[in-house]
């Protein structure tokens, strides 16, 4: 029904019926080394290798995102809910103060340790998307770190884990 589109909460709940994985986006701008939990990650193109993430214009790190020239998509495993919580929090600490282990990556942004996989990107484009900005990254390096482990999932506003389909 058209009028339900006027209800933002119902819209969000409806979109939340699409199950996703959970990532932490990490990036460095000047001295600021930050992370942000995000499930808007989508792979976009194989050739060239592109992915996208959507950044809310009201998140506190948004001014940094306007200056980002590289970032990492860290794909979380089902044992990393605590990592997701750290970087979803208002006023999340900088990555070096977060207690989450990481190493320096190829593009100048930190790569979190212990993830299922990651993709390191250089900024390719930004597009307006209503109250979000769509950030497109060109993947310059990627790795599957834990090929046999299970993902952390997000569905209907809650973290989930995989169970076999019946
Ligand atoms: C599972 C999950 C997925 C999220 N996905 C996104 C996202 O794709 N884009 C976004 O802008 N914020 C997303 N958020 C919210 C940000 O993580 C959160 O607003 C931010 O870290 C806190 O920023 P603040 O300092 O502005 O409060 C997500 C949060 C959770 C828990």
PDB file of C-alpha atoms and ligand atoms in Angstrom:
ATOM      1  CA  UNK A   1       0.000   0.000   0.000  1.00  0.00           C
ATOM      2  CA  UNK A   2       1.384   3.391  -0.918  1.00  0.00           C
ATOM      3  CA  UNK A   3       0.552   4.983   2.436  1.00  0.00           C
ATOM      4  CA  UNK A   4       2.768   2.534   4.345  1.00  0.00           C
ATOM      5  CA  UNK A   5       5.760   4.181   2.618  1.00  0.00           C
ATOM      6  CA  UNK A   6       4.965   7.212   4.761  1.00  0.00           C
ATOM      7  CA  UNK A   7       5.817   5.182   7.873  1.00  0.00           C
ATOM      8  CA  UNK A   8       9.633   5.221   8.218  1.00  0.00           C
ATOM      9  CA  UNK A   9       9.691   2.605  10.946  1.00  0.00           C
ATOM     10  CA  UNK A  10       7.579   0.188   8.916  1.00  0.00           C
ATOM     11  CA  UNK A  11       9.796   0.880   5.908  1.00  0.00           C
ATOM     12  CA  UNK A  12      12.905   0.092   7.964  1.00  0.00           C
ATOM     13  CA  UNK A  13      11.321  -3.054   9.389  1.00  0.00           C
ATOM     14  CA  UNK A  14      10.334  -4.172   5.898  1.00  0.00           C
ATOM     15  CA  UNK A  15      13.832  -3.627   4.518  1.00  0.00           C
ATOM     16  CA  UNK A  16      15.176  -5.442   7.586  1.00  0.00           C
ATOM     17  CA  UNK A  17      13.507  -8.620   6.327  1.00  0.00           C
ATOM     18  CA  UNK A  18      16.405  -8.870   3.902  1.00  0.00           C
ATOM     19  CA  UNK A  19      19.089 -10.811   5.792  1.00  0.00           C
ATOM     20  CA  UNK A  20      22.652  -9.552   5.497  1.00  0.00           C
ATOM     21  CA  UNK A  21      26.107 -10.234   6.798  1.00  0.00           C
ATOM     22  CA  UNK A  22      27.816  -7.749   9.077  1.00  0.00           C
ATOM     23  CA  UNK A  23      30.958  -5.779   8.262  1.00  0.00           C
ATOM     24  CA  UNK A  24      33.124  -3.222   9.973  1.00  0.00           C
ATOM     25  CA  UNK A  25      34.359  -0.505   7.618  1.00  0.00           C
ATOM     26  CA  UNK A  26      37.778   0.786   8.652  1.00  0.00           C
ATOM     27  CA  UNK A  27      39.466   3.883   7.317  1.00  0.00           C
ATOM     28  CA  UNK A  28      42.144   6.434   8.142  1.00  0.00           C
ATOM     29  CA  UNK A  29      41.888  10.158   7.477  1.00  0.00           C
ATOM     30  CA  UNK A  30      44.881  12.092   8.753  1.00  0.00           C
ATOM     31  CA  UNK A  31      45.360  11.009  12.372  1.00  0.00           C
ATOM     32  CA  UNK A  32      41.817   9.610  12.632  1.00  0.00           C
ATOM     33  CA  UNK A  33      41.740   5.798  12.383  1.00  0.00           C
ATOM     34  CA  UNK A  34      38.118   4.756  12.685  1.00  0.00           C
ATOM     35  CA  UNK A  35      35.720   1.877  12.244  1.00  0.00           C
ATOM     36  CA  UNK A  36      31.979   1.692  11.622  1.00  0.00           C
ATOM     37  CA  UNK A  37      29.679  -1.304  11.620  1.00  0.00           C
ATOM     38  CA  UNK A  38      27.769  -1.555   8.353  1.00  0.00           C
ATOM     39  CA  UNK A  39      25.474  -4.047   6.656  1.00  0.00           C
ATOM     40  CA  UNK A  40      24.848  -1.961   3.520  1.00  0.00           C
ATOM     41  CA  UNK A  41      27.838  -3.595   1.839  1.00  0.00           C
ATOM     42  CA  UNK A  42      27.173  -4.963  -1.646  1.00  0.00           C
ATOM     43  CA  UNK A  43      29.528  -6.311  -4.252  1.00  0.00           C
ATOM     44  CA  UNK A  44      28.988  -4.251  -7.397  1.00  0.00           C
ATOM     45  CA  UNK A  45      31.246  -5.201 -10.301  1.00  0.00           C
ATOM     46  CA  UNK A  46      33.662  -7.984 -11.194  1.00  0.00           C
ATOM     47  CA  UNK A  47      35.610  -6.114 -13.893  1.00  0.00           C
ATOM     48  CA  UNK A  48      36.669  -3.710 -12.587  1.00  0.00           C
ATOM     49  CA  UNK A  49      36.288  -5.122  -9.062  1.00  0.00           C
ATOM     50  CA  UNK A  50      33.963  -2.699  -7.285  1.00  0.00           C
ATOM     51  CA  UNK A  51      31.909  -2.780  -4.108  1.00  0.00           C
ATOM     52  CA  UNK A  52      29.663  -0.251  -2.412  1.00  0.00           C
ATOM     53  CA  UNK A  53      28.654   0.789   1.059  1.00  0.00           C
ATOM     54  CA  UNK A  54      26.047   3.331   2.163  1.00  0.00           C
ATOM     55  CA  UNK A  55      26.993   5.849   4.835  1.00  0.00           C
ATOM     56  CA  UNK A  56      24.311   7.716   6.774  1.00  0.00           C
ATOM     57  CA  UNK A  57      24.727  11.461   6.501  1.00  0.00           C
ATOM     58  CA  UNK A  58      23.985  11.766  10.231  1.00  0.00           C
ATOM     59  CA  UNK A  59      26.684   9.391  11.512  1.00  0.00           C
ATOM     60  CA  UNK A  60      29.373  11.158  13.499  1.00  0.00           C
ATOM     61  CA  UNK A  61      32.140   9.999  11.151  1.00  0.00           C
ATOM     62  CA  UNK A  62      30.338  11.314   8.055  1.00  0.00           C
ATOM     63  CA  UNK A  63      32.650  14.365   7.707  1.00  0.00           C
ATOM     64  CA  UNK A  64      35.579  11.935   7.617  1.00  0.00           C
ATOM     65  CA  UNK A  65      33.850   9.831   4.948  1.00  0.00           C
ATOM     66  CA  UNK A  66      33.736  12.940   2.761  1.00  0.00           C
ATOM     67  CA  UNK A  67      37.570  12.951   2.868  1.00  0.00           C
ATOM     68  CA  UNK A  68      38.243   9.206   2.736  1.00  0.00           C
ATOM     69  CA  UNK A  69      40.389   8.000  -0.140  1.00  0.00           C
ATOM     70  CA  UNK A  70      40.612   4.361   0.932  1.00  0.00           C
ATOM     71  CA  UNK A  71      38.810   1.954   3.248  1.00  0.00           C
ATOM     72  CA  UNK A  72      38.573  -1.716   4.199  1.00  0.00           C
ATOM     73  CA  UNK A  73      35.459  -3.905   4.359  1.00  0.00           C
ATOM     74  CA  UNK A  74      36.023  -6.395   7.200  1.00  0.00           C
ATOM     75  CA  UNK A  75      33.504  -9.266   7.050  1.00  0.00           C
ATOM     76  CA  UNK A  76      32.695 -10.565  10.536  1.00  0.00           C
ATOM     77  CA  UNK A  77      32.393 -14.137  11.725  1.00  0.00           C
ATOM     78  CA  UNK A  78      29.676 -15.434  14.047  1.00  0.00           C
ATOM     79  CA  UNK A  79      32.068 -15.109  17.013  1.00  0.00           C
ATOM     80  CA  UNK A  80      32.579 -11.373  16.415  1.00  0.00           C
ATOM     81  CA  UNK A  81      29.324  -9.855  17.669  1.00  0.00           C
ATOM     82  CA  UNK A  82      31.346  -7.950  20.290  1.00  0.00           C
ATOM     83  CA  UNK A  83      33.434  -6.389  17.503  1.00  0.00           C
ATOM     84  CA  UNK A  84      30.268  -5.315  15.703  1.00  0.00           C
ATOM     85  CA  UNK A  85      28.916  -3.799  18.931  1.00  0.00           C
ATOM     86  CA  UNK A  86      32.098  -1.790  19.541  1.00  0.00           C
ATOM     87  CA  UNK A  87      31.941  -0.112  16.147  1.00  0.00           C
ATOM     88  CA  UNK A  88      28.155   0.357  16.101  1.00  0.00           C
ATOM     89  CA  UNK A  89      28.235   2.347  19.326  1.00  0.00           C
ATOM     90  CA  UNK A  90      27.792   6.100  19.412  1.00  0.00           C
ATOM     91  CA  UNK A  91      31.227   7.513  20.158  1.00  0.00           C
ATOM     92  CA  UNK A  92      33.013   4.293  19.181  1.00  0.00           C
ATOM     93  CA  UNK A  93      36.730   4.477  20.040  1.00  0.00           C
ATOM     94  CA  UNK A  94      39.350   4.884  17.329  1.00  0.00           C
ATOM     95  CA  UNK A  95      40.513   1.498  16.056  1.00  0.00           C
ATOM     96  CA  UNK A  96      43.862   1.642  17.938  1.00  0.00           C
ATOM     97  CA  UNK A  97      42.008   2.200  21.243  1.00  0.00           C
ATOM     98  CA  UNK A  98      39.226  -0.321  20.585  1.00  0.00           C
ATOM     99  CA  UNK A  99      40.953  -3.423  21.928  1.00  0.00           C
ATOM    100  CA  UNK A 100      40.366  -5.118  18.571  1.00  0.00           C
ATOM    101  CA  UNK A 101      43.571  -6.495  17.040  1.00  0.00           C
ATOM    102  CA  UNK A 102      44.460  -5.158  13.589  1.00  0.00           C
ATOM    103  CA  UNK A 103      47.346  -4.693  11.220  1.00  0.00           C
ATOM    104  CA  UNK A 104      48.217  -2.064   8.665  1.00  0.00           C
ATOM    105  CA  UNK A 105      46.847  -2.826   5.243  1.00  0.00           C
ATOM    106  CA  UNK A 106      47.890  -2.064   1.681  1.00  0.00           C
ATOM    107  CA  UNK A 107      45.822   1.111   1.290  1.00  0.00           C
ATOM    108  CA  UNK A 108      46.625   2.907   4.545  1.00  0.00           C
ATOM    109  CA  UNK A 109      43.503   1.732   6.389  1.00  0.00           C
ATOM    110  CA  UNK A 110      43.641  -0.860   9.193  1.00  0.00           C
ATOM    111  CA  UNK A 111      42.667  -4.473   8.546  1.00  0.00           C
ATOM    112  CA  UNK A 112      40.963  -6.088  11.532  1.00  0.00           C
ATOM    113  CA  UNK A 113      42.331  -9.451  12.638  1.00  0.00           C
ATOM    114  CA  UNK A 114      40.108 -12.488  13.070  1.00  0.00           C
ATOM    115  CA  UNK A 115      37.564 -11.699  10.355  1.00  0.00           C
ATOM    116  CA  UNK A 116      36.212 -14.186   7.811  1.00  0.00           C
ATOM    117  CA  UNK A 117      37.458 -12.102   4.893  1.00  0.00           C
ATOM    118  CA  UNK A 118      38.313  -8.562   3.935  1.00  0.00           C
ATOM    119  CA  UNK A 119      38.558  -6.293   0.896  1.00  0.00           C
ATOM    120  CA  UNK A 120      40.835  -3.261   0.729  1.00  0.00           C
ATOM    121  CA  UNK A 121      39.587  -0.461  -1.514  1.00  0.00           C
ATOM    122  CA  UNK A 122      40.517   2.837  -3.012  1.00  0.00           C
ATOM    123  CA  UNK A 123      37.687   5.325  -3.330  1.00  0.00           C
ATOM    124  CA  UNK A 124      36.171   5.125  -6.799  1.00  0.00           C
ATOM    125  CA  UNK A 125      33.049   7.325  -6.577  1.00  0.00           C
ATOM    126  CA  UNK A 126      30.489   8.860  -4.252  1.00  0.00           C
ATOM    127  CA  UNK A 127      26.795   9.237  -5.124  1.00  0.00           C
ATOM    128  CA  UNK A 128      23.984  10.960  -3.305  1.00  0.00           C
ATOM    129  CA  UNK A 129      21.420   8.524  -1.938  1.00  0.00           C
ATOM    130  CA  UNK A 130      18.812  10.462  -0.017  1.00  0.00           C
ATOM    131  CA  UNK A 131      19.924  10.624   3.618  1.00  0.00           C
ATOM    132  CA  UNK A 132      22.893   8.347   2.830  1.00  0.00           C
ATOM    133  CA  UNK A 133      25.913   8.641   0.552  1.00  0.00           C
ATOM    134  CA  UNK A 134      26.763   5.646  -1.629  1.00  0.00           C
ATOM    135  CA  UNK A 135      30.521   5.093  -1.473  1.00  0.00           C
ATOM    136  CA  UNK A 136      31.983   2.943  -4.248  1.00  0.00           C
ATOM    137  CA  UNK A 137      35.400   1.378  -3.710  1.00  0.00           C
ATOM    138  CA  UNK A 138      37.728  -0.268  -6.214  1.00  0.00           C
ATOM    139  CA  UNK A 139      39.117  -3.404  -4.599  1.00  0.00           C
ATOM    140  CA  UNK A 140      42.908  -3.515  -4.703  1.00  0.00           C
ATOM    141  CA  UNK A 141      43.477  -6.413  -2.322  1.00  0.00           C
ATOM    142  CA  UNK A 142      41.289  -9.049  -0.710  1.00  0.00           C
ATOM    143  CA  UNK A 143      41.639 -12.223   1.308  1.00  0.00           C
ATOM    144  CA  UNK A 144      39.578 -15.064   2.765  1.00  0.00           C
ATOM    145  CA  UNK A 145      41.045 -15.526   6.229  1.00  0.00           C
ATOM    146  CA  UNK A 146      38.787 -18.223   7.706  1.00  0.00           C
ATOM    147  CA  UNK A 147      37.426 -20.287   4.798  1.00  0.00           C
ATOM    148  CA  UNK A 148      35.584 -22.818   6.953  1.00  0.00           C
ATOM    149  CA  UNK A 149      33.935 -20.533   9.487  1.00  0.00           C
ATOM    150  CA  UNK A 150      30.434 -19.088   9.665  1.00  0.00           C
ATOM    151  CA  UNK A 151      29.294 -15.461   9.241  1.00  0.00           C
ATOM    152  CA  UNK A 152      27.632 -13.105  11.658  1.00  0.00           C
ATOM    153  CA  UNK A 153      24.215 -12.220  10.229  1.00  0.00           C
ATOM    154  CA  UNK A 154      21.717  -9.421  10.788  1.00  0.00           C
ATOM    155  CA  UNK A 155      17.988  -9.913  10.255  1.00  0.00           C
ATOM    156  CA  UNK A 156      14.899  -8.125  11.569  1.00  0.00           C
ATOM    157  CA  UNK A 157      16.991  -5.895  13.806  1.00  0.00           C
ATOM    158  CA  UNK A 158      18.872  -8.745  15.510  1.00  0.00           C
ATOM    159  CA  UNK A 159      22.127 -10.587  15.132  1.00  0.00           C
ATOM    160  CA  UNK A 160      21.691 -14.144  13.874  1.00  0.00           C
ATOM    161  CA  UNK A 161      23.764 -17.145  12.988  1.00  0.00           C
ATOM    162  CA  UNK A 162      23.343 -19.592  10.142  1.00  0.00           C
ATOM    163  CA  UNK A 163      21.383 -22.743  10.553  1.00  0.00           C
ATOM    164  CA  UNK A 164      20.835 -25.246   7.751  1.00  0.00           C
ATOM    165  CA  UNK A 165      17.755 -24.580   5.607  1.00  0.00           C
ATOM    166  CA  UNK A 166      15.028 -27.182   5.990  1.00  0.00           C
TER     167      UNK A 166
HETATM  168  C1  LIG B   1      24.218  -4.379  12.081  1.00  0.00           C
HETATM  169  C2  LIG B   1      24.388  -2.899  11.846  1.00  0.00           C
HETATM  170  C3  LIG B   1      24.530  -2.435  10.548  1.00  0.00           C
HETATM  171  C4  LIG B   1      24.709  -1.072  10.287  1.00  0.00           C
HETATM  172  N1  LIG B   1      24.854  -0.645   8.996  1.00  0.00           N
HETATM  173  C5  LIG B   1      25.064   0.658   8.732  1.00  0.00           C
HETATM  174  C6  LIG B   1      25.278   1.094   7.394  1.00  0.00           C
HETATM  175  O1  LIG B   1      25.313   0.319   6.450  1.00  0.00           O
HETATM  176  N2  LIG B   1      25.459   2.424   7.189  1.00  0.00           N
HETATM  177  C7  LIG B   1      25.443   3.334   8.220  1.00  0.00           C
HETATM  178  O2  LIG B   1      25.608   4.538   7.966  1.00  0.00           O
HETATM  179  N3  LIG B   1      25.265   2.941   9.514  1.00  0.00           N
HETATM  180  C8  LIG B   1      25.090   1.627   9.780  1.00  0.00           C
HETATM  181  N4  LIG B   1      24.922   1.200  11.057  1.00  0.00           N
HETATM  182  C9  LIG B   1      24.963   2.187  12.135  1.00  0.00           C
HETATM  183  C10 LIG B   1      26.378   2.594  12.463  1.00  0.00           C
HETATM  184  O3  LIG B   1      27.210   1.501  12.793  1.00  0.00           O
HETATM  185  C11 LIG B   1      26.294   3.574  13.671  1.00  0.00           C
HETATM  186  O4  LIG B   1      25.360   4.576  13.385  1.00  0.00           O
HETATM  187  C12 LIG B   1      27.562   4.248  13.923  1.00  0.00           C
HETATM  188  O5  LIG B   1      28.623   3.376  14.157  1.00  0.00           O
HETATM  189  C13 LIG B   1      27.414   5.121  15.194  1.00  0.00           C
HETATM  190  O6  LIG B   1      27.744   6.356  14.790  1.00  0.00           O
HETATM  191  P1  LIG B   1      27.463   7.634  15.682  1.00  0.00           P
HETATM  192  O7  LIG B   1      28.777   7.938  16.337  1.00  0.00           O
HETATM  193  O8  LIG B   1      27.047   8.660  14.690  1.00  0.00           O
HETATM  194  O9  LIG B   1      26.347   7.346  16.656  1.00  0.00           O
HETATM  195  C14 LIG B   1      24.743  -0.146  11.357  1.00  0.00           C
HETATM  196  C15 LIG B   1      24.608  -0.628  12.668  1.00  0.00           C
HETATM  197  C16 LIG B   1      24.439  -1.981  12.906  1.00  0.00           C
HETATM  198  C17 LIG B   1      24.322  -2.470  14.331  1.00  0.00           C
END
